[in-house]
Every structure is written in C-alpha cells, then in structure tokens.
C-alpha cells in the first residue's frame, strides 16, 4: 500500500518565532489526529530546519523537508546548502525541481538530476516536482511536457534509487493562483505519470511510488482531489501557513483512508 503524504511547503515565509509556533501547533494536531498510512511533512526555510526538526521530534508520522539543496557535498559555494548539512539539521526529505526553482532560478533538468542523485546518495529522500505551464496545457502539450521532465531527470536513476522518490505533480498554472486542477485533471495526469513509470521500469514500481498533487489545495477542495485513485496526498503552499487550514487538509486525507 502506498504511503500517503501531506506536505507543507512554507516557501520564503515566517520568521523564527512564527515558524516554531506553526511547527509546534501542527505537531500537536498530528499527535491528536493521525493515521498510520499518512506522513505529514513540513518544509520550512533553511534557517529553521533544525529548530522545526526538534519541535516535531517524537511526533509519530511527521518529518521535515528542505525546500532545495546544492548538488555538491561541500566547498566554495557561498550561500548554498548541501545535502549532508540538511541531514545533519534533522530533515529526511528535500523538495527538488519546484517550478519556482525551475523558472525563477533557472534550474535545468540536468541540474535537478544532479541534486536528486546527491540527495539519494546521502539518504535524503527527494520530493521531485513536475508540472506544465498554462500555455503548455492550452496547446495540448501537458502530457508531453511531463514525460519530457521525467525522461530528462529521474528516469536516469536506477530502479533502486527511484524507490526513494515521492513525485509531486504541480501544474504551474495552479500554484498560488487559487485555481486548482480539477480532480479529473489531477487523476488523469497522476495515472499518466504512474503508467509512464510502469512502462519505463515495471508495474510494481509504478504502483508503489507516491504521487502527490500541488497547486491551490485548500480545505475546500482537498477531499475531492485526495479521493482520486492515483493521488496520494498533496504538496501545500499557502494553506500550509495556517494551522487550521493545514489540519483540515490533513483530515481530508485521513477521511479518504477510512
Ligand atoms: P499553493 O502552492 O498551494 O500556494 O498553490 C503549492 C506549491 O507551490 O507547492
């Protein structure tokens, strides 16, 4: 049975005190309302990784993710953060290939593959993001775009490494816009990604990889999206900055498991 995941991507939000308060509240909520198949992940900004890790310590079914990593282990890369540093701060996951990294910071598929390899080699699990723009969807190129993103990145991994990955399907047009993909659109793309993985590797692997949806998930639409057969949870931006909304999104996921 696939692991279900609700992950909060805090992006460049919160100060130290605010981050600690949010993490503590979410951990308290997760200690009251949980399900053994659900993993709740918090992805705070780098400076708060270790404090947030400490504040969720001992809460079952919770983990911390970084929002990015550098591909090299160490060295003269002013301002960058390596995978061993992230692990030493207590994180078990790292978001790689978010569309904001791809578009604003010009991260190429080649670079994303290097980051992914570095993460896996050190035992940090990637949450690897793919997604098409509005123009690509409007011109009917969404499947092709996602296939290309997979082909040029994580499809270069071997099967053993691939097992470490969570995939996040995040249509760019749905991120931070309040316009989510419909449940039908999410299901269709998740099924496509799963089939493509099965075709590339094997069906067992396709069936076992968790594929989560991201893009304007809210307490209102979470249940409908999460109840789709091939949707294994969500990567939540805006709604993860608020304890109550994030809690309700977690509850929506749990209600789909009962
Ligand atoms: P959003 O962001 O939920 O605010 O749309 C999702 C994401 O960027 O991961």
PDB file of C-alpha atoms and ligand atoms in Angstrom:
ATOM      1  CA  UNK A   1       0.000   0.000   0.000  1.00  0.00           C
ATOM      2  CA  UNK A   2       1.295   3.399  -0.941  1.00  0.00           C
ATOM      3  CA  UNK A   3       2.317   5.946   1.633  1.00  0.00           C
ATOM      4  CA  UNK A   4       0.040   8.999   1.732  1.00  0.00           C
ATOM      5  CA  UNK A   5       1.721  12.345   2.212  1.00  0.00           C
ATOM      6  CA  UNK A   6       0.552  15.818   3.149  1.00  0.00           C
ATOM      7  CA  UNK A   7       3.499  18.191   2.891  1.00  0.00           C
ATOM      8  CA  UNK A   8       3.559  21.887   3.733  1.00  0.00           C
ATOM      9  CA  UNK A   9       5.906  23.978   1.603  1.00  0.00           C
ATOM     10  CA  UNK A  10       6.331  27.194   3.561  1.00  0.00           C
ATOM     11  CA  UNK A  11       8.412  28.803   0.786  1.00  0.00           C
ATOM     12  CA  UNK A  12      10.061  32.081   1.906  1.00  0.00           C
ATOM     13  CA  UNK A  13       7.608  32.769   4.720  1.00  0.00           C
ATOM     14  CA  UNK A  14       7.726  33.039   8.526  1.00  0.00           C
ATOM     15  CA  UNK A  15      10.304  34.335  10.956  1.00  0.00           C
ATOM     16  CA  UNK A  16      11.972  32.095  13.526  1.00  0.00           C
ATOM     17  CA  UNK A  17       9.324  32.530  16.224  1.00  0.00           C
ATOM     18  CA  UNK A  18       6.448  32.149  13.779  1.00  0.00           C
ATOM     19  CA  UNK A  19       7.978  29.036  12.263  1.00  0.00           C
ATOM     20  CA  UNK A  20       8.427  27.413  15.669  1.00  0.00           C
ATOM     21  CA  UNK A  21       4.884  28.235  16.679  1.00  0.00           C
ATOM     22  CA  UNK A  22       3.431  26.810  13.451  1.00  0.00           C
ATOM     23  CA  UNK A  23       5.529  23.636  13.711  1.00  0.00           C
ATOM     24  CA  UNK A  24       4.561  23.133  17.345  1.00  0.00           C
ATOM     25  CA  UNK A  25       0.875  23.598  16.574  1.00  0.00           C
ATOM     26  CA  UNK A  26       0.969  21.209  13.616  1.00  0.00           C
ATOM     27  CA  UNK A  27       2.837  18.611  15.693  1.00  0.00           C
ATOM     28  CA  UNK A  28       0.249  18.910  18.460  1.00  0.00           C
ATOM     29  CA  UNK A  29      -2.541  18.478  15.914  1.00  0.00           C
ATOM     30  CA  UNK A  30      -0.781  15.498  14.335  1.00  0.00           C
ATOM     31  CA  UNK A  31      -0.395  13.852  17.735  1.00  0.00           C
ATOM     32  CA  UNK A  32      -4.190  14.036  18.181  1.00  0.00           C
ATOM     33  CA  UNK A  33      -5.317  13.303  14.632  1.00  0.00           C
ATOM     34  CA  UNK A  34      -3.232  10.774  12.786  1.00  0.00           C
ATOM     35  CA  UNK A  35      -3.336   7.711  10.570  1.00  0.00           C
ATOM     36  CA  UNK A  36      -0.621   5.126  10.219  1.00  0.00           C
ATOM     37  CA  UNK A  37      -0.517   5.479   6.426  1.00  0.00           C
ATOM     38  CA  UNK A  38      -0.186   9.261   6.488  1.00  0.00           C
ATOM     39  CA  UNK A  39       3.122  11.073   6.644  1.00  0.00           C
ATOM     40  CA  UNK A  40       2.962  14.791   7.403  1.00  0.00           C
ATOM     41  CA  UNK A  41       5.966  16.768   6.179  1.00  0.00           C
ATOM     42  CA  UNK A  42       6.919  20.345   6.983  1.00  0.00           C
ATOM     43  CA  UNK A  43       9.286  22.181   4.644  1.00  0.00           C
ATOM     44  CA  UNK A  44      10.440  25.361   6.404  1.00  0.00           C
ATOM     45  CA  UNK A  45      13.117  27.745   5.118  1.00  0.00           C
ATOM     46  CA  UNK A  46      16.742  26.644   5.716  1.00  0.00           C
ATOM     47  CA  UNK A  47      17.440  28.702   8.875  1.00  0.00           C
ATOM     48  CA  UNK A  48      14.609  26.947  10.728  1.00  0.00           C
ATOM     49  CA  UNK A  49      15.250  23.366   9.637  1.00  0.00           C
ATOM     50  CA  UNK A  50      16.867  22.209  12.832  1.00  0.00           C
ATOM     51  CA  UNK A  51      14.508  24.058  15.189  1.00  0.00           C
ATOM     52  CA  UNK A  52      11.462  22.721  13.333  1.00  0.00           C
ATOM     53  CA  UNK A  53      13.003  19.221  13.334  1.00  0.00           C
ATOM     54  CA  UNK A  54      13.451  19.406  17.084  1.00  0.00           C
ATOM     55  CA  UNK A  55       9.938  20.665  17.644  1.00  0.00           C
ATOM     56  CA  UNK A  56       8.337  17.713  15.829  1.00  0.00           C
ATOM     57  CA  UNK A  57      10.705  15.139  17.353  1.00  0.00           C
ATOM     58  CA  UNK A  58       8.796  12.238  18.840  1.00  0.00           C
ATOM     59  CA  UNK A  59       5.597  13.008  16.927  1.00  0.00           C
ATOM     60  CA  UNK A  60       4.745   9.885  15.015  1.00  0.00           C
ATOM     61  CA  UNK A  61       4.153  10.246  11.281  1.00  0.00           C
ATOM     62  CA  UNK A  62       5.936  13.577  10.912  1.00  0.00           C
ATOM     63  CA  UNK A  63       9.102  14.574   9.092  1.00  0.00           C
ATOM     64  CA  UNK A  64      10.906  17.676   7.887  1.00  0.00           C
ATOM     65  CA  UNK A  65      11.984  18.597   4.370  1.00  0.00           C
ATOM     66  CA  UNK A  66      14.295  21.219   2.958  1.00  0.00           C
ATOM     67  CA  UNK A  67      12.986  23.246   0.016  1.00  0.00           C
ATOM     68  CA  UNK A  68      16.146  22.921  -2.055  1.00  0.00           C
ATOM     69  CA  UNK A  69      19.711  21.625  -1.879  1.00  0.00           C
ATOM     70  CA  UNK A  70      23.016  22.084  -3.650  1.00  0.00           C
ATOM     71  CA  UNK A  71      24.356  19.206  -5.706  1.00  0.00           C
ATOM     72  CA  UNK A  72      27.881  19.286  -4.240  1.00  0.00           C
ATOM     73  CA  UNK A  73      28.763  17.871  -0.854  1.00  0.00           C
ATOM     74  CA  UNK A  74      30.798  20.825   0.375  1.00  0.00           C
ATOM     75  CA  UNK A  75      33.090  23.544  -0.878  1.00  0.00           C
ATOM     76  CA  UNK A  76      33.380  27.130  -2.036  1.00  0.00           C
ATOM     77  CA  UNK A  77      29.751  27.791  -2.905  1.00  0.00           C
ATOM     78  CA  UNK A  78      28.879  30.899  -0.916  1.00  0.00           C
ATOM     79  CA  UNK A  79      25.276  30.961   0.181  1.00  0.00           C
ATOM     80  CA  UNK A  80      24.482  27.363  -0.741  1.00  0.00           C
ATOM     81  CA  UNK A  81      23.334  24.460   1.452  1.00  0.00           C
ATOM     82  CA  UNK A  82      24.445  20.870   0.895  1.00  0.00           C
ATOM     83  CA  UNK A  83      22.651  17.588   1.434  1.00  0.00           C
ATOM     84  CA  UNK A  84      24.844  16.495   4.384  1.00  0.00           C
ATOM     85  CA  UNK A  85      24.088  19.829   6.088  1.00  0.00           C
ATOM     86  CA  UNK A  86      20.361  19.317   5.596  1.00  0.00           C
ATOM     87  CA  UNK A  87      20.530  15.801   7.005  1.00  0.00           C
ATOM     88  CA  UNK A  88      22.546  16.989   9.981  1.00  0.00           C
ATOM     89  CA  UNK A  89      19.815  19.552  10.685  1.00  0.00           C
ATOM     90  CA  UNK A  90      17.301  16.723  11.067  1.00  0.00           C
ATOM     91  CA  UNK A  91      15.495  16.689   7.715  1.00  0.00           C
ATOM     92  CA  UNK A  92      14.665  13.435   5.929  1.00  0.00           C
ATOM     93  CA  UNK A  93      13.286  14.915   2.697  1.00  0.00           C
ATOM     94  CA  UNK A  94      14.103  17.631   0.186  1.00  0.00           C
ATOM     95  CA  UNK A  95      11.882  19.293  -2.401  1.00  0.00           C
ATOM     96  CA  UNK A  96      13.645  19.281  -5.770  1.00  0.00           C
ATOM     97  CA  UNK A  97      12.508  20.907  -9.002  1.00  0.00           C
ATOM     98  CA  UNK A  98       9.744  23.126  -7.702  1.00  0.00           C
ATOM     99  CA  UNK A  99       8.564  25.311 -10.583  1.00  0.00           C
ATOM    100  CA  UNK A 100       9.738  28.399  -8.701  1.00  0.00           C
ATOM    101  CA  UNK A 101      13.262  26.930  -8.683  1.00  0.00           C
ATOM    102  CA  UNK A 102      12.983  25.935 -12.337  1.00  0.00           C
ATOM    103  CA  UNK A 103      11.617  29.274 -13.514  1.00  0.00           C
ATOM    104  CA  UNK A 104      12.938  31.977 -11.175  1.00  0.00           C
ATOM    105  CA  UNK A 105      16.322  30.367 -10.534  1.00  0.00           C
ATOM    106  CA  UNK A 106      16.697  28.768 -13.963  1.00  0.00           C
ATOM    107  CA  UNK A 107      17.303  25.265 -12.648  1.00  0.00           C
ATOM    108  CA  UNK A 108      17.656  22.887 -15.580  1.00  0.00           C
ATOM    109  CA  UNK A 109      16.637  19.253 -15.763  1.00  0.00           C
ATOM    110  CA  UNK A 110      20.318  18.344 -15.767  1.00  0.00           C
ATOM    111  CA  UNK A 111      20.952  20.241 -12.529  1.00  0.00           C
ATOM    112  CA  UNK A 112      17.834  18.778 -10.925  1.00  0.00           C
ATOM    113  CA  UNK A 113      19.095  15.288 -11.706  1.00  0.00           C
ATOM    114  CA  UNK A 114      22.429  16.080 -10.033  1.00  0.00           C
ATOM    115  CA  UNK A 115      20.631  17.389  -6.948  1.00  0.00           C
ATOM    116  CA  UNK A 116      18.427  14.306  -6.872  1.00  0.00           C
ATOM    117  CA  UNK A 117      21.424  11.982  -7.090  1.00  0.00           C
ATOM    118  CA  UNK A 118      23.227  13.842  -4.332  1.00  0.00           C
ATOM    119  CA  UNK A 119      20.158  13.610  -2.090  1.00  0.00           C
ATOM    120  CA  UNK A 120      19.638   9.885  -2.680  1.00  0.00           C
ATOM    121  CA  UNK A 121      23.331   9.062  -2.303  1.00  0.00           C
ATOM    122  CA  UNK A 122      23.285  10.563   1.172  1.00  0.00           C
ATOM    123  CA  UNK A 123      19.931   9.096   2.218  1.00  0.00           C
ATOM    124  CA  UNK A 124      17.786  12.217   1.844  1.00  0.00           C
ATOM    125  CA  UNK A 125      14.508  11.482   0.059  1.00  0.00           C
ATOM    126  CA  UNK A 126      13.528  13.775  -2.816  1.00  0.00           C
ATOM    127  CA  UNK A 127      10.042  15.152  -3.323  1.00  0.00           C
ATOM    128  CA  UNK A 128      10.528  15.672  -7.029  1.00  0.00           C
ATOM    129  CA  UNK A 129       8.222  18.204  -8.722  1.00  0.00           C
ATOM    130  CA  UNK A 130       6.971  18.203 -12.296  1.00  0.00           C
ATOM    131  CA  UNK A 131       4.337  20.394 -13.908  1.00  0.00           C
ATOM    132  CA  UNK A 132       3.256  22.123 -17.085  1.00  0.00           C
ATOM    133  CA  UNK A 133       2.568  25.811 -17.708  1.00  0.00           C
ATOM    134  CA  UNK A 134      -0.797  27.143 -18.791  1.00  0.00           C
ATOM    135  CA  UNK A 135       0.470  27.650 -22.342  1.00  0.00           C
ATOM    136  CA  UNK A 136       1.642  24.038 -22.488  1.00  0.00           C
ATOM    137  CA  UNK A 137      -1.733  22.768 -21.282  1.00  0.00           C
ATOM    138  CA  UNK A 138      -3.701  25.096 -23.548  1.00  0.00           C
ATOM    139  CA  UNK A 139      -1.795  23.801 -26.541  1.00  0.00           C
ATOM    140  CA  UNK A 140      -2.416  20.192 -25.532  1.00  0.00           C
ATOM    141  CA  UNK A 141       1.220  19.556 -24.664  1.00  0.00           C
ATOM    142  CA  UNK A 142       0.797  18.763 -20.969  1.00  0.00           C
ATOM    143  CA  UNK A 143       1.430  15.017 -21.153  1.00  0.00           C
ATOM    144  CA  UNK A 144       4.392  15.511 -23.455  1.00  0.00           C
ATOM    145  CA  UNK A 145       5.845  18.147 -21.102  1.00  0.00           C
ATOM    146  CA  UNK A 146       5.604  15.943 -18.035  1.00  0.00           C
ATOM    147  CA  UNK A 147       7.051  12.956 -19.907  1.00  0.00           C
ATOM    148  CA  UNK A 148       9.992  15.079 -21.017  1.00  0.00           C
ATOM    149  CA  UNK A 149      10.603  16.356 -17.480  1.00  0.00           C
ATOM    150  CA  UNK A 150      10.650  12.763 -16.223  1.00  0.00           C
ATOM    151  CA  UNK A 151      12.786  11.482 -19.106  1.00  0.00           C
ATOM    152  CA  UNK A 152      15.421  14.151 -18.569  1.00  0.00           C
ATOM    153  CA  UNK A 153      15.622  13.818 -14.794  1.00  0.00           C
ATOM    154  CA  UNK A 154      14.568  10.948 -12.558  1.00  0.00           C
ATOM    155  CA  UNK A 155      14.227   8.417 -15.383  1.00  0.00           C
ATOM    156  CA  UNK A 156      18.030   8.405 -15.434  1.00  0.00           C
ATOM    157  CA  UNK A 157      18.025   6.826 -11.975  1.00  0.00           C
ATOM    158  CA  UNK A 158      18.115   3.107 -11.424  1.00  0.00           C
ATOM    159  CA  UNK A 159      15.112   1.316 -10.018  1.00  0.00           C
ATOM    160  CA  UNK A 160      16.610   1.085  -6.556  1.00  0.00           C
ATOM    161  CA  UNK A 161      17.158   4.856  -6.346  1.00  0.00           C
ATOM    162  CA  UNK A 162      13.759   5.578  -7.859  1.00  0.00           C
ATOM    163  CA  UNK A 163      12.139   3.827  -4.892  1.00  0.00           C
ATOM    164  CA  UNK A 164      13.329   6.692  -2.675  1.00  0.00           C
ATOM    165  CA  UNK A 165      11.335   9.331  -4.531  1.00  0.00           C
ATOM    166  CA  UNK A 166       7.986  10.968  -3.946  1.00  0.00           C
ATOM    167  CA  UNK A 167       6.690  12.700  -7.056  1.00  0.00           C
ATOM    168  CA  UNK A 168       4.714  15.933  -6.834  1.00  0.00           C
ATOM    169  CA  UNK A 169       2.583  16.882  -9.824  1.00  0.00           C
ATOM    170  CA  UNK A 170       2.251  20.647  -9.652  1.00  0.00           C
ATOM    171  CA  UNK A 171       0.697  22.338 -12.659  1.00  0.00           C
ATOM    172  CA  UNK A 172       2.364  25.751 -12.766  1.00  0.00           C
ATOM    173  CA  UNK A 173      -0.939  27.493 -13.563  1.00  0.00           C
ATOM    174  CA  UNK A 174      -2.416  26.187 -10.312  1.00  0.00           C
ATOM    175  CA  UNK A 175       0.382  27.262  -7.967  1.00  0.00           C
ATOM    176  CA  UNK A 176      -0.605  30.166  -5.764  1.00  0.00           C
ATOM    177  CA  UNK A 177      -3.389  31.164  -8.137  1.00  0.00           C
ATOM    178  CA  UNK A 178      -6.434  29.850  -6.293  1.00  0.00           C
ATOM    179  CA  UNK A 179      -7.261  27.888  -9.448  1.00  0.00           C
ATOM    180  CA  UNK A 180      -6.673  24.228  -8.642  1.00  0.00           C
ATOM    181  CA  UNK A 181      -6.591  21.417 -11.173  1.00  0.00           C
ATOM    182  CA  UNK A 182      -9.941  19.647 -11.117  1.00  0.00           C
ATOM    183  CA  UNK A 183      -9.997  16.210  -9.536  1.00  0.00           C
ATOM    184  CA  UNK A 184     -10.417  14.762 -13.026  1.00  0.00           C
ATOM    185  CA  UNK A 185      -7.388  16.657 -14.367  1.00  0.00           C
ATOM    186  CA  UNK A 186      -5.266  15.598 -11.386  1.00  0.00           C
ATOM    187  CA  UNK A 187      -6.338  11.958 -11.635  1.00  0.00           C
ATOM    188  CA  UNK A 188      -5.694  11.881 -15.376  1.00  0.00           C
ATOM    189  CA  UNK A 189      -2.150  13.222 -15.012  1.00  0.00           C
ATOM    190  CA  UNK A 190      -1.305  11.099 -11.966  1.00  0.00           C
ATOM    191  CA  UNK A 191      -2.461   7.967 -13.816  1.00  0.00           C
ATOM    192  CA  UNK A 192      -0.349   9.042 -16.793  1.00  0.00           C
ATOM    193  CA  UNK A 193       2.741   9.514 -14.605  1.00  0.00           C
ATOM    194  CA  UNK A 194       2.177   6.133 -12.960  1.00  0.00           C
ATOM    195  CA  UNK A 195       1.771   4.374 -16.311  1.00  0.00           C
ATOM    196  CA  UNK A 196       4.851   6.100 -17.675  1.00  0.00           C
ATOM    197  CA  UNK A 197       6.874   4.892 -14.671  1.00  0.00           C
ATOM    198  CA  UNK A 198       5.476   1.370 -15.101  1.00  0.00           C
ATOM    199  CA  UNK A 199       6.471   1.464 -18.770  1.00  0.00           C
ATOM    200  CA  UNK A 200       9.968   2.754 -18.036  1.00  0.00           C
ATOM    201  CA  UNK A 201      10.707   0.468 -15.075  1.00  0.00           C
ATOM    202  CA  UNK A 202       7.983  -2.020 -14.164  1.00  0.00           C
ATOM    203  CA  UNK A 203       4.445  -2.040 -12.882  1.00  0.00           C
ATOM    204  CA  UNK A 204       5.412  -2.883  -9.337  1.00  0.00           C
ATOM    205  CA  UNK A 205       7.437   0.308  -9.146  1.00  0.00           C
ATOM    206  CA  UNK A 206       4.684   2.326 -10.858  1.00  0.00           C
ATOM    207  CA  UNK A 207       2.194   1.026  -8.320  1.00  0.00           C
ATOM    208  CA  UNK A 208       4.396   1.749  -5.336  1.00  0.00           C
ATOM    209  CA  UNK A 209       5.516   5.347  -5.958  1.00  0.00           C
ATOM    210  CA  UNK A 210       3.583   8.017  -4.079  1.00  0.00           C
ATOM    211  CA  UNK A 211       2.414  10.808  -6.391  1.00  0.00           C
ATOM    212  CA  UNK A 212       1.085  13.879  -4.642  1.00  0.00           C
ATOM    213  CA  UNK A 213      -0.726  16.869  -6.119  1.00  0.00           C
ATOM    214  CA  UNK A 214       0.169  20.523  -5.556  1.00  0.00           C
ATOM    215  CA  UNK A 215      -1.461  23.744  -6.682  1.00  0.00           C
ATOM    216  CA  UNK A 216      -4.043  25.711  -4.694  1.00  0.00           C
ATOM    217  CA  UNK A 217      -5.042  22.821  -2.457  1.00  0.00           C
ATOM    218  CA  UNK A 218      -7.365  24.135   0.247  1.00  0.00           C
ATOM    219  CA  UNK A 219      -9.593  22.667   2.959  1.00  0.00           C
ATOM    220  CA  UNK A 220     -12.465  23.084   0.466  1.00  0.00           C
ATOM    221  CA  UNK A 221     -11.061  21.061  -2.435  1.00  0.00           C
ATOM    222  CA  UNK A 222      -8.678  18.667  -0.648  1.00  0.00           C
ATOM    223  CA  UNK A 223     -11.085  15.797  -0.130  1.00  0.00           C
ATOM    224  CA  UNK A 224     -12.243  15.696  -3.730  1.00  0.00           C
ATOM    225  CA  UNK A 225      -8.683  15.743  -5.062  1.00  0.00           C
ATOM    226  CA  UNK A 226      -7.281  13.278  -2.486  1.00  0.00           C
ATOM    227  CA  UNK A 227     -10.064  10.783  -3.113  1.00  0.00           C
ATOM    228  CA  UNK A 228      -8.764  10.188  -6.651  1.00  0.00           C
ATOM    229  CA  UNK A 229      -7.309   6.724  -7.090  1.00  0.00           C
ATOM    230  CA  UNK A 230      -3.825   7.821  -8.152  1.00  0.00           C
ATOM    231  CA  UNK A 231      -3.490  10.892  -5.927  1.00  0.00           C
ATOM    232  CA  UNK A 232      -1.535  10.083  -2.763  1.00  0.00           C
ATOM    233  CA  UNK A 233      -1.796  13.404  -0.988  1.00  0.00           C
ATOM    234  CA  UNK A 234      -0.700  16.963  -1.526  1.00  0.00           C
ATOM    235  CA  UNK A 235       2.109  19.498  -1.542  1.00  0.00           C
ATOM    236  CA  UNK A 236       0.518  22.512   0.060  1.00  0.00           C
ATOM    237  CA  UNK A 237       1.766  26.099  -0.221  1.00  0.00           C
ATOM    238  CA  UNK A 238      -0.437  28.933   1.010  1.00  0.00           C
ATOM    239  CA  UNK A 239      -2.778  26.771   3.063  1.00  0.00           C
ATOM    240  CA  UNK A 240       0.165  25.236   4.950  1.00  0.00           C
ATOM    241  CA  UNK A 241       0.975  28.588   6.574  1.00  0.00           C
ATOM    242  CA  UNK A 242      -2.091  28.359   8.757  1.00  0.00           C
ATOM    243  CA  UNK A 243      -2.513  25.610  11.344  1.00  0.00           C
ATOM    244  CA  UNK A 244      -6.268  25.267  10.960  1.00  0.00           C
ATOM    245  CA  UNK A 245      -6.248  25.026   7.155  1.00  0.00           C
ATOM    246  CA  UNK A 246      -3.358  22.567   7.194  1.00  0.00           C
ATOM    247  CA  UNK A 247      -5.094  20.496   9.844  1.00  0.00           C
ATOM    248  CA  UNK A 248      -8.286  20.374   7.798  1.00  0.00           C
ATOM    249  CA  UNK A 249      -6.314  19.312   4.733  1.00  0.00           C
ATOM    250  CA  UNK A 250      -4.698  16.512   6.777  1.00  0.00           C
ATOM    251  CA  UNK A 251      -8.138  15.468   7.997  1.00  0.00           C
ATOM    252  CA  UNK A 252      -9.403  15.397   4.392  1.00  0.00           C
ATOM    253  CA  UNK A 253      -6.587  12.973   3.549  1.00  0.00           C
ATOM    254  CA  UNK A 254      -7.317  10.810   6.580  1.00  0.00           C
ATOM    255  CA  UNK A 255     -11.029  10.690   5.731  1.00  0.00           C
ATOM    256  CA  UNK A 256     -10.100   9.204   2.347  1.00  0.00           C
ATOM    257  CA  UNK A 257      -8.245   6.387   4.151  1.00  0.00           C
ATOM    258  CA  UNK A 258     -11.078   5.366   6.436  1.00  0.00           C
TER     259      UNK A 258
HETATM  260  P1  LIG B   1      -0.038  26.706  -3.362  1.00  0.00           P
HETATM  261  O1  LIG B   1       1.474  26.250  -3.619  1.00  0.00           O
HETATM  262  O2  LIG B   1      -0.694  25.622  -2.513  1.00  0.00           O
HETATM  263  O3  LIG B   1       0.070  28.008  -2.644  1.00  0.00           O
HETATM  264  O4  LIG B   1      -0.699  26.816  -4.696  1.00  0.00           O
HETATM  265  C1  LIG B   1       1.798  24.901  -3.861  1.00  0.00           C
HETATM  266  C2  LIG B   1       3.265  24.756  -4.095  1.00  0.00           C
HETATM  267  O5  LIG B   1       3.886  25.649  -4.695  1.00  0.00           O
HETATM  268  O6  LIG B   1       3.863  23.744  -3.683  1.00  0.00           O
END
